[in-house]
Amino acid sequence: MQTFTVALAGNPNSGKTTLFNRLTGAHQKVGNYPGVTVEWKEGVRRLQGTELHFVDLPGTYSLTAYSEEELVARNYLLGDQPDLVVNVVDASNLERNLYLTTDLMELGLPMVVVLNMSDVAESSGLEIDTVALANRLGAPVIPAVGSRGVGLDALLASVLDVLGRNGDQPRPQVDLGQEIEPRIDELVREMAERVPQIPSRQRRWHAIKLLERDEKVVGELGRHDLADQAERLAGELDEEEPGTSDVTVSRHRYAYIGHLCRQVVRGTARPGRDLTDRLDAVAMHQVWGVPIFLALMFVVFNLTFTLGDPLMGFMETGIAALSSGVSALWPEGSTSPLRSLLVDGVIA
Ligand code: GDP
Ligand code: MG
C-alpha cells in the first residue's frame, strides 16, 4: 500500500482539528512534540489502496519563530517534508488567513487549500471565486464546512489527485516587489552554490527568512557566510524603505494579499464587522489600548480585594465553627487521634 504524509496547517480556530477528526475518525495517536508542550496528533485514513497519515499541526498565523507553536509547525514542514500540506483557511477571514498561505507557498510543498467556514462567509455576504483563487495560489481550493462534514469528499479527491501528479509543478510566486525580489534571487543563487543540502524548492523561503533576519535561519546559514551577504542586503532594504527589513517584507506580503483578495472576493454586502473586530478597534487602539488594559487590570485587582475580603471572612468564620463543632464531639482535652486527624488535618 502506498503511504503518504499529509500535514494540516492553518491559523488557530480555522477548523483544523474538526477536519482532522472527520478525516481520520478513531484512528488517532496523540502525544507531544519532543521537548515542548505542544500537542502532536496523527491519524490514518485508508482509501483507494492509499494510506494517508494526517498530522494536525499547531495553529499558527505565520511561519516566523515567535512562538513554540510556530517553531514546531515550521520545523515539521521544513524537516519532515510531508508529501502534501492541507492549508485550512477560514473563509470568513480570508485576508488574515492568507498570510500563512503565502508563507506556505514559499516552502514549495504540494498544497491543497480548504476554504473552511464557508457557511459563515456566506452568511456574512462574502462570495469567493475559488477558481480564480486556485489559479493565483497554484493549488486546488476546496470550499468546506468542517463542522458538518461538507466538502470532505472533494478534499480527499483533491489530495489524492495532487499526490498522484507527484512531481514539482511550477507554482506561481508571491510577488514581493522590485526592492525585494532581486535580493531574493541573489540569495537563492548563492544558496544553490554554497548550501546544496537545502532542497531547491525551499531556497526561496530561506532567502526571504534571511532578509527578514530570522534568527534561526541566520544562525543555521551563518556558517556558510550567507548570513553576511544577507545582512548587507537587509541593510540596503532598511535604507530604501521605512522600517526594518522584516517589516518591509510583511508590508509587501500584505499588499500582495490585499490585491489578491480584491480580485477573488465579491462581497454582496459589506462584510459585517463581528464583535471581536469591534472590540479590537477599541481595546487595541494605538493610544488608548494600554490605558484601557491598565484600567482593566486595576479593576480586577480591586475586585479581588473588595469582593475577596468579605468572602475570606465568611470562609474563616465557617471553618472555625465547623472545627469547634467537630471538636465538641469529644470530651474537653481529649487526645483522640481521630479528632486530631479531622480537626487539625482534614478541616484545617
Ligand atoms: P482549530 O483550532 O483549527 O483546530 O479549530 P477547531 O477544529 O477546534 O474549530 C474551531 C471551532 O470552529 C469549533 O467550535 C468548530 O466546531 C468550529 N468549526 C469548524 N469548522 C467549521 C465550519 O466549517 N463552519 C462553522 N460554522 N464552524 C466550524
Ligand atoms: Mg486544533
CSV table of C-alpha atoms and ligand atoms in Angstrom, one decimal:
chain,number,residue,atom,x,y,z
A,1,MET,CA,0.0,0.0,0.0
A,2,GLN,CA,1.3,3.5,-0.9
A,3,THR,CA,1.7,5.7,2.2
A,4,PHE,CA,1.7,9.5,2.2
A,5,THR,CA,2.0,12.1,5.0
A,6,VAL,CA,-0.4,15.0,4.8
A,7,ALA,CA,0.1,17.9,7.2
A,8,LEU,CA,-2.9,20.1,8.2
A,9,ALA,CA,-1.7,23.7,8.7
A,10,GLY,CA,-3.7,26.8,9.4
A,11,ASN,CA,-4.5,29.6,11.8
A,12,PRO,CA,-5.8,28.8,15.2
A,13,ASN,CA,-9.6,28.2,15.1
A,14,SER,CA,-9.7,27.7,11.4
A,15,GLY,CA,-11.2,24.3,11.9
A,16,LYS,CA,-8.1,22.0,11.5
A,17,THR,CA,-8.9,19.7,14.4
A,18,THR,CA,-12.6,19.4,13.3
A,19,LEU,CA,-11.4,18.4,9.8
A,20,PHE,CA,-8.7,16.1,11.2
A,21,ASN,CA,-11.3,14.3,13.3
A,22,ARG,CA,-13.7,13.9,10.4
A,23,LEU,CA,-10.9,12.7,8.1
A,24,THR,CA,-9.3,10.2,10.5
A,25,GLY,CA,-12.2,9.1,12.7
A,26,ALA,CA,-11.0,7.0,15.6
A,27,HIS,CA,-7.6,6.1,14.1
A,28,GLN,CA,-5.6,8.7,16.0
A,29,LYS,CA,-2.5,8.9,18.1
A,30,VAL,CA,-1.9,11.8,20.4
A,31,GLY,CA,1.4,12.8,22.0
A,32,ASN,CA,3.8,15.8,22.4
A,33,TYR,CA,6.5,17.2,20.2
A,34,PRO,CA,9.8,16.3,21.8
A,35,GLY,CA,10.9,18.9,24.4
A,36,VAL,CA,7.9,21.2,24.2
A,37,THR,CA,4.3,21.2,25.5
A,38,VAL,CA,2.8,21.5,22.0
A,39,GLU,CA,0.4,18.6,21.3
A,40,TRP,CA,1.1,16.2,18.4
A,41,LYS,CA,-1.8,14.5,16.7
A,42,GLU,CA,-1.5,11.9,14.0
A,43,GLY,CA,-4.3,9.9,12.3
A,44,VAL,CA,-4.7,7.5,9.5
A,45,ARG,CA,-7.2,7.3,6.6
A,46,ARG,CA,-7.2,4.5,4.1
A,47,LEU,CA,-8.8,4.8,0.7
A,48,GLN,CA,-8.3,3.5,-2.8
A,49,GLY,CA,-5.3,1.5,-1.9
A,50,THR,CA,-3.6,4.5,-0.3
A,51,GLU,CA,-2.7,5.2,3.3
A,52,LEU,CA,-2.9,8.8,4.3
A,53,HIS,CA,-1.2,9.8,7.5
A,54,PHE,CA,-2.7,13.1,8.6
A,55,VAL,CA,-0.8,15.3,11.1
A,56,ASP,CA,-2.7,18.1,12.9
A,57,LEU,CA,-0.1,20.9,13.2
A,58,PRO,CA,-0.4,23.5,15.9
A,59,GLY,CA,-2.3,26.6,14.7
A,60,THR,CA,-0.1,29.5,13.6
A,61,TYR,CA,-0.6,32.9,11.9
A,62,SER,CA,2.8,32.6,10.1
A,63,LEU,CA,6.0,30.7,10.0
A,64,THR,CA,8.1,33.2,11.9
A,65,ALA,CA,9.7,31.8,15.0
A,66,TYR,CA,8.0,33.9,17.6
A,67,SER,CA,6.2,31.1,19.5
A,68,GLU,CA,6.7,27.4,20.2
A,69,GLU,CA,3.7,26.6,18.0
A,70,GLU,CA,5.2,28.4,15.0
A,71,LEU,CA,8.5,26.8,15.5
A,72,VAL,CA,7.0,23.4,15.8
A,73,ALA,CA,4.9,23.8,12.7
A,74,ARG,CA,7.7,25.2,10.6
A,75,ASN,CA,10.3,22.7,11.8
A,76,TYR,CA,7.9,19.9,10.9
A,77,LEU,CA,7.2,21.4,7.5
A,78,LEU,CA,10.9,22.0,6.8
A,79,GLY,CA,12.4,18.9,8.3
A,80,ASP,CA,10.0,16.1,8.0
A,81,GLN,CA,8.9,17.0,4.5
A,82,PRO,CA,5.3,15.9,4.4
A,83,ASP,CA,4.2,14.8,0.9
A,84,LEU,CA,1.4,17.5,1.0
A,85,VAL,CA,0.1,20.3,3.1
A,86,VAL,CA,-3.6,20.8,3.5
A,87,ASN,CA,-3.9,24.5,4.3
A,88,VAL,CA,-7.0,25.1,6.3
A,89,VAL,CA,-8.2,28.7,5.7
A,90,ASP,CA,-11.1,30.4,7.5
A,91,ALA,CA,-13.1,31.7,4.5
A,92,SER,CA,-14.8,34.3,6.7
A,93,ASN,CA,-11.4,35.8,7.5
A,94,LEU,CA,-9.7,35.3,4.2
A,95,GLU,CA,-7.3,38.2,4.2
A,96,ARG,CA,-5.9,37.4,7.6
A,97,ASN,CA,-5.6,33.7,6.9
A,98,LEU,CA,-3.8,34.1,3.6
A,99,TYR,CA,-0.7,35.4,5.3
A,100,LEU,CA,0.2,31.9,6.4
A,101,THR,CA,-0.8,30.6,2.9
A,102,THR,CA,1.8,32.9,1.3
A,103,ASP,CA,4.4,31.6,3.8
A,104,LEU,CA,3.4,28.0,2.9
A,105,MET,CA,3.6,28.8,-0.8
A,106,GLU,CA,7.3,29.7,-0.4
A,107,LEU,CA,8.0,26.4,1.3
A,108,GLY,CA,7.3,24.8,-2.1
A,109,LEU,CA,5.4,21.8,-0.8
A,110,PRO,CA,2.4,20.5,-2.8
A,111,MET,CA,-0.7,22.1,-1.3
A,112,VAL,CA,-4.4,21.9,-1.2
A,113,VAL,CA,-6.3,24.8,0.2
A,114,VAL,CA,-9.5,24.3,2.2
A,115,LEU,CA,-11.9,27.2,2.4
A,116,ASN,CA,-13.4,26.2,5.7
A,117,MET,CA,-16.2,28.0,7.4
A,118,SER,CA,-17.8,28.6,4.0
A,119,ASP,CA,-21.2,28.8,5.8
A,120,VAL,CA,-20.0,31.7,7.9
A,121,ALA,CA,-18.5,33.5,4.9
A,122,GLU,CA,-21.8,33.0,3.0
A,123,SER,CA,-24.0,34.3,5.8
A,124,SER,CA,-21.9,37.4,6.0
A,125,GLY,CA,-22.4,38.0,2.3
A,126,LEU,CA,-18.9,37.0,1.1
A,127,GLU,CA,-18.6,35.3,-2.3
A,128,ILE,CA,-15.2,33.9,-3.1
A,129,ASP,CA,-14.2,33.0,-6.6
A,130,THR,CA,-12.5,29.7,-5.9
A,131,VAL,CA,-11.3,29.1,-9.4
A,132,ALA,CA,-9.5,32.5,-9.6
A,133,LEU,CA,-8.1,31.9,-6.1
A,134,ALA,CA,-6.8,28.4,-7.1
A,135,ASN,CA,-5.1,29.9,-10.2
A,136,ARG,CA,-3.4,32.6,-8.2
A,137,LEU,CA,-2.2,30.3,-5.5
A,138,GLY,CA,-1.3,27.4,-7.9
A,139,ALA,CA,-3.2,25.0,-5.7
A,140,PRO,CA,-6.7,23.5,-5.7
A,141,VAL,CA,-9.2,25.4,-3.5
A,142,ILE,CA,-11.9,23.3,-1.9
A,143,PRO,CA,-14.9,25.0,-0.1
A,144,ALA,CA,-15.9,23.2,3.1
A,145,VAL,CA,-18.0,23.3,6.2
A,146,GLY,CA,-15.9,21.1,8.5
A,147,SER,CA,-18.3,21.1,11.4
A,148,ARG,CA,-21.0,19.5,9.1
A,149,GLY,CA,-18.6,17.3,7.0
A,150,VAL,CA,-19.4,19.3,3.8
A,151,GLY,CA,-16.6,19.2,1.3
A,152,LEU,CA,-14.7,16.3,2.8
A,153,ASP,CA,-15.1,14.0,-0.3
A,154,ALA,CA,-13.9,16.7,-2.6
A,155,LEU,CA,-11.0,17.4,-0.3
A,156,LEU,CA,-9.9,13.8,-0.3
A,157,ALA,CA,-10.3,13.5,-4.0
A,158,SER,CA,-8.2,16.6,-4.5
A,159,VAL,CA,-5.5,15.4,-2.1
A,160,LEU,CA,-5.2,12.1,-4.0
A,161,ASP,CA,-5.2,13.9,-7.3
A,162,VAL,CA,-2.3,16.2,-6.3
A,163,LEU,CA,-0.3,13.3,-4.7
A,164,GLY,CA,-0.9,11.3,-7.9
A,165,ARG,CA,0.6,14.0,-10.1
A,166,ASN,CA,3.7,13.6,-8.0
A,167,GLY,CA,6.4,15.9,-9.0
A,168,ASP,CA,7.0,19.6,-8.7
A,169,GLN,CA,4.6,21.6,-10.7
A,170,PRO,CA,5.7,25.2,-11.3
A,171,ARG,CA,3.9,27.3,-8.8
A,172,PRO,CA,3.1,31.0,-9.0
A,173,GLN,CA,5.1,33.0,-6.6
A,174,VAL,CA,4.0,35.8,-4.2
A,175,ASP,CA,5.5,38.9,-5.8
A,176,LEU,CA,7.2,40.8,-3.1
A,177,GLY,CA,8.1,43.8,-5.4
A,178,GLN,CA,11.1,45.2,-7.1
A,179,GLU,CA,13.0,46.1,-4.0
A,180,ILE,CA,12.9,42.6,-2.5
A,181,GLU,CA,12.7,40.2,-5.5
A,182,PRO,CA,16.2,40.8,-6.9
A,183,ARG,CA,17.7,40.4,-3.5
A,184,ILE,CA,15.9,37.1,-3.0
A,185,ASP,CA,17.2,36.0,-6.4
A,186,GLU,CA,20.8,36.8,-5.4
A,187,LEU,CA,20.5,34.8,-2.2
A,188,VAL,CA,18.8,31.9,-3.9
A,189,ARG,CA,21.7,31.7,-6.5
A,190,GLU,CA,24.3,31.9,-3.7
A,191,MET,CA,22.4,29.2,-1.7
A,192,ALA,CA,22.3,26.9,-4.6
A,193,GLU,CA,26.1,27.1,-4.9
A,194,ARG,CA,27.1,27.1,-1.2
A,195,VAL,CA,24.4,25.2,0.7
A,196,PRO,CA,23.4,22.4,-1.6
A,197,GLN,CA,21.8,20.5,1.3
A,198,ILE,CA,18.9,22.9,1.3
A,199,PRO,CA,16.3,21.4,-1.1
A,200,SER,CA,15.9,23.6,-4.2
A,201,ARG,CA,12.2,24.2,-3.5
A,202,GLN,CA,13.0,25.6,-0.1
A,203,ARG,CA,15.6,28.1,-1.2
A,204,ARG,CA,13.2,30.9,-1.8
A,205,TRP,CA,11.7,30.5,1.7
A,206,HIS,CA,15.2,30.5,3.3
A,207,ALA,CA,16.2,33.6,1.3
A,208,ILE,CA,13.2,35.5,2.5
A,209,LYS,CA,13.8,34.5,6.1
A,210,LEU,CA,17.4,35.6,5.8
A,211,LEU,CA,16.2,39.0,4.5
A,212,GLU,CA,13.8,39.2,7.5
A,213,ARG,CA,16.7,38.5,9.8
A,214,ASP,CA,15.1,35.3,11.1
A,215,GLU,CA,17.4,34.4,14.0
A,216,LYS,CA,17.2,30.6,13.5
A,217,VAL,CA,17.8,30.7,9.8
A,218,VAL,CA,20.6,33.3,10.1
A,219,GLY,CA,22.2,31.1,12.7
A,220,GLU,CA,21.9,28.0,10.5
A,221,LEU,CA,23.3,29.6,7.4
A,222,GLY,CA,25.9,31.8,9.2
A,223,ARG,CA,28.5,29.0,8.8
A,224,HIS,CA,28.2,29.4,5.1
A,225,ASP,CA,28.9,33.1,5.0
A,226,LEU,CA,25.5,33.6,3.6
A,227,ALA,CA,24.4,35.5,6.7
A,228,ASP,CA,26.9,38.3,6.0
A,229,GLN,CA,25.6,38.7,2.5
A,230,ALA,CA,22.0,38.6,3.7
A,231,GLU,CA,22.8,41.2,6.3
A,232,ARG,CA,24.2,43.5,3.7
A,233,LEU,CA,21.1,43.1,1.5
A,234,ALA,CA,18.7,43.5,4.5
A,235,GLY,CA,20.7,46.7,5.5
A,236,GLU,CA,20.0,48.1,2.0
A,237,LEU,CA,16.3,47.4,2.4
A,238,ASP,CA,16.4,49.2,5.8
A,239,GLU,CA,17.6,52.3,4.0
A,240,GLU,CA,15.3,52.1,1.0
A,241,GLU,CA,12.0,51.8,2.8
A,242,PRO,CA,10.8,52.9,6.2
A,243,GLY,CA,11.0,50.3,9.0
A,244,THR,CA,13.3,47.3,9.3
A,245,SER,CA,13.6,44.7,6.5
A,246,ASP,CA,11.2,42.2,8.2
A,247,VAL,CA,8.6,45.0,8.3
A,248,THR,CA,9.2,45.7,4.6
A,249,VAL,CA,8.8,42.1,3.7
A,250,SER,CA,5.5,41.7,5.6
A,251,ARG,CA,4.2,45.0,4.2
A,252,HIS,CA,4.7,43.8,0.6
A,253,ARG,CA,3.2,40.4,1.6
A,254,TYR,CA,0.1,42.2,2.9
A,255,ALA,CA,-0.1,44.3,-0.3
A,256,TYR,CA,0.0,41.2,-2.4
A,257,ILE,CA,-2.7,39.6,-0.3
A,258,GLY,CA,-4.9,42.7,-0.4
A,259,HIS,CA,-4.6,42.8,-4.1
A,260,LEU,CA,-5.4,39.1,-4.4
A,261,CYS,CA,-8.5,39.5,-2.2
A,262,ARG,CA,-9.8,42.4,-4.2
A,263,GLN,CA,-9.6,40.1,-7.2
A,264,VAL,CA,-11.3,37.0,-5.8
A,265,VAL,CA,-13.7,38.2,-3.1
A,266,ARG,CA,-17.1,39.7,-4.1
A,267,GLY,CA,-19.0,41.0,-1.2
A,268,THR,CA,-22.7,41.3,-2.0
A,269,ALA,CA,-22.9,43.0,1.4
A,270,ARG,CA,-20.1,44.8,3.1
A,271,PRO,CA,-18.8,42.2,5.5
A,272,GLY,CA,-20.2,43.0,8.8
A,273,ARG,CA,-17.6,43.5,11.4
A,274,ASP,CA,-18.0,40.9,14.1
A,275,LEU,CA,-18.0,41.6,17.8
A,276,THR,CA,-14.3,40.7,18.1
A,277,ASP,CA,-13.3,43.3,15.4
A,278,ARG,CA,-15.4,46.0,17.1
A,279,LEU,CA,-13.9,45.2,20.5
A,280,ASP,CA,-10.4,45.1,19.0
A,281,ALA,CA,-10.9,48.5,17.4
A,282,VAL,CA,-11.3,50.0,20.9
A,283,ALA,CA,-9.1,47.7,23.1
A,284,MET,CA,-6.2,47.5,20.6
A,285,HIS,CA,-6.2,51.2,19.8
A,286,GLN,CA,-2.7,52.7,19.4
A,287,VAL,CA,-3.1,55.3,22.1
A,288,TRP,CA,-6.0,54.0,24.2
A,289,GLY,CA,-5.0,50.3,24.2
A,290,VAL,CA,-2.5,50.4,27.0
A,291,PRO,CA,-4.5,52.8,29.3
A,292,ILE,CA,-7.6,50.6,28.8
A,293,PHE,CA,-5.5,47.5,29.7
A,294,LEU,CA,-4.1,49.2,32.8
A,295,ALA,CA,-7.6,50.3,33.9
A,296,LEU,CA,-9.0,46.8,33.5
A,297,MET,CA,-6.1,45.3,35.5
A,298,PHE,CA,-6.8,47.9,38.2
A,299,VAL,CA,-10.4,46.9,38.3
A,300,VAL,CA,-9.5,43.3,38.5
A,301,PHE,CA,-7.1,43.9,41.4
A,302,ASN,CA,-9.6,46.0,43.2
A,303,LEU,CA,-12.4,43.4,42.8
A,304,THR,CA,-10.0,40.7,44.1
A,305,PHE,CA,-9.7,42.6,47.4
A,306,THR,CA,-13.1,44.3,47.8
A,307,LEU,CA,-15.1,41.2,46.9
A,308,GLY,CA,-12.4,38.8,48.2
A,309,ASP,CA,-12.2,40.2,51.8
A,310,PRO,CA,-15.7,39.6,52.9
A,311,LEU,CA,-15.7,36.2,51.2
A,312,MET,CA,-12.5,35.3,53.1
A,313,GLY,CA,-14.2,36.4,56.3
A,314,PHE,CA,-17.1,34.1,55.7
A,315,MET,CA,-14.8,31.2,55.0
A,316,GLU,CA,-12.8,31.7,58.1
A,317,THR,CA,-15.9,32.0,60.4
A,318,GLY,CA,-17.4,29.0,58.7
A,319,ILE,CA,-14.4,26.8,59.2
A,320,ALA,CA,-13.8,27.9,62.8
A,321,ALA,CA,-17.5,26.9,63.5
A,322,LEU,CA,-17.1,23.6,61.8
A,323,SER,CA,-13.9,22.9,63.6
A,324,SER,CA,-15.2,23.7,67.1
A,325,GLY,CA,-18.4,21.7,66.3
A,326,VAL,CA,-16.4,18.6,65.4
A,327,SER,CA,-14.0,19.1,68.4
A,328,ALA,CA,-17.0,19.2,70.7
A,329,LEU,CA,-17.9,15.6,69.8
A,330,TRP,CA,-15.0,14.6,72.0
A,331,PRO,CA,-14.7,15.4,75.7
A,332,GLU,CA,-12.7,18.5,76.6
A,333,GLY,CA,-8.9,17.8,76.3
A,334,SER,CA,-9.2,14.5,74.5
A,335,THR,CA,-6.1,13.4,72.6
A,336,SER,CA,-8.0,11.1,70.3
A,337,PRO,CA,-6.0,10.6,67.0
A,338,LEU,CA,-9.3,10.7,65.0
A,339,ARG,CA,-10.2,14.1,66.5
A,340,SER,CA,-6.8,15.4,65.7
A,341,LEU,CA,-7.0,13.9,62.2
A,342,LEU,CA,-10.3,15.6,61.5
A,343,VAL,CA,-9.8,18.9,63.2
A,344,ASP,CA,-6.1,19.6,62.6
A,345,GLY,CA,-5.8,17.7,59.3
A,346,VAL,CA,-8.9,17.5,57.2
A,347,ILE,CA,-10.7,20.7,58.2
A,348,ALA,CA,-7.5,22.8,58.7
B,1,GDP,P1,-8.5,24.5,15.1
B,1,GDP,O1,-8.1,25.5,16.2
B,1,GDP,O2,-8.1,25.0,13.7
B,1,GDP,O3,-8.2,23.1,15.4
B,1,GDP,O4,-10.1,24.7,15.0
B,1,GDP,P2,-11.2,23.7,15.6
B,1,GDP,O5,-11.3,22.5,14.7
B,1,GDP,O6,-11.0,23.5,17.0
B,1,GDP,O7,-12.6,24.5,15.3
B,1,GDP,C1,-12.8,25.7,16.0
B,1,GDP,C2,-14.3,25.9,16.1
B,1,GDP,O8,-14.9,26.1,14.8
B,1,GDP,C3,-15.0,24.7,16.6
B,1,GDP,O9,-16.0,25.2,17.5
B,1,GDP,C4,-15.7,24.0,15.4
B,1,GDP,O10,-16.8,23.3,15.7
B,1,GDP,C5,-16.0,25.2,14.5
B,1,GDP,N1,-16.0,24.9,13.1
B,1,GDP,C6,-15.1,24.1,12.4
B,1,GDP,N2,-15.4,24.1,11.1
B,1,GDP,C7,-16.5,24.9,10.9
B,1,GDP,C8,-17.2,25.3,9.8
B,1,GDP,O11,-16.9,25.0,8.6
B,1,GDP,N3,-18.3,26.2,10.0
B,1,GDP,C9,-18.6,26.6,11.2
B,1,GDP,N4,-19.6,27.5,11.4
B,1,GDP,N5,-17.9,26.3,12.3
B,1,GDP,C10,-16.8,25.4,12.2
B,2,MG,MG,-6.9,22.4,16.8
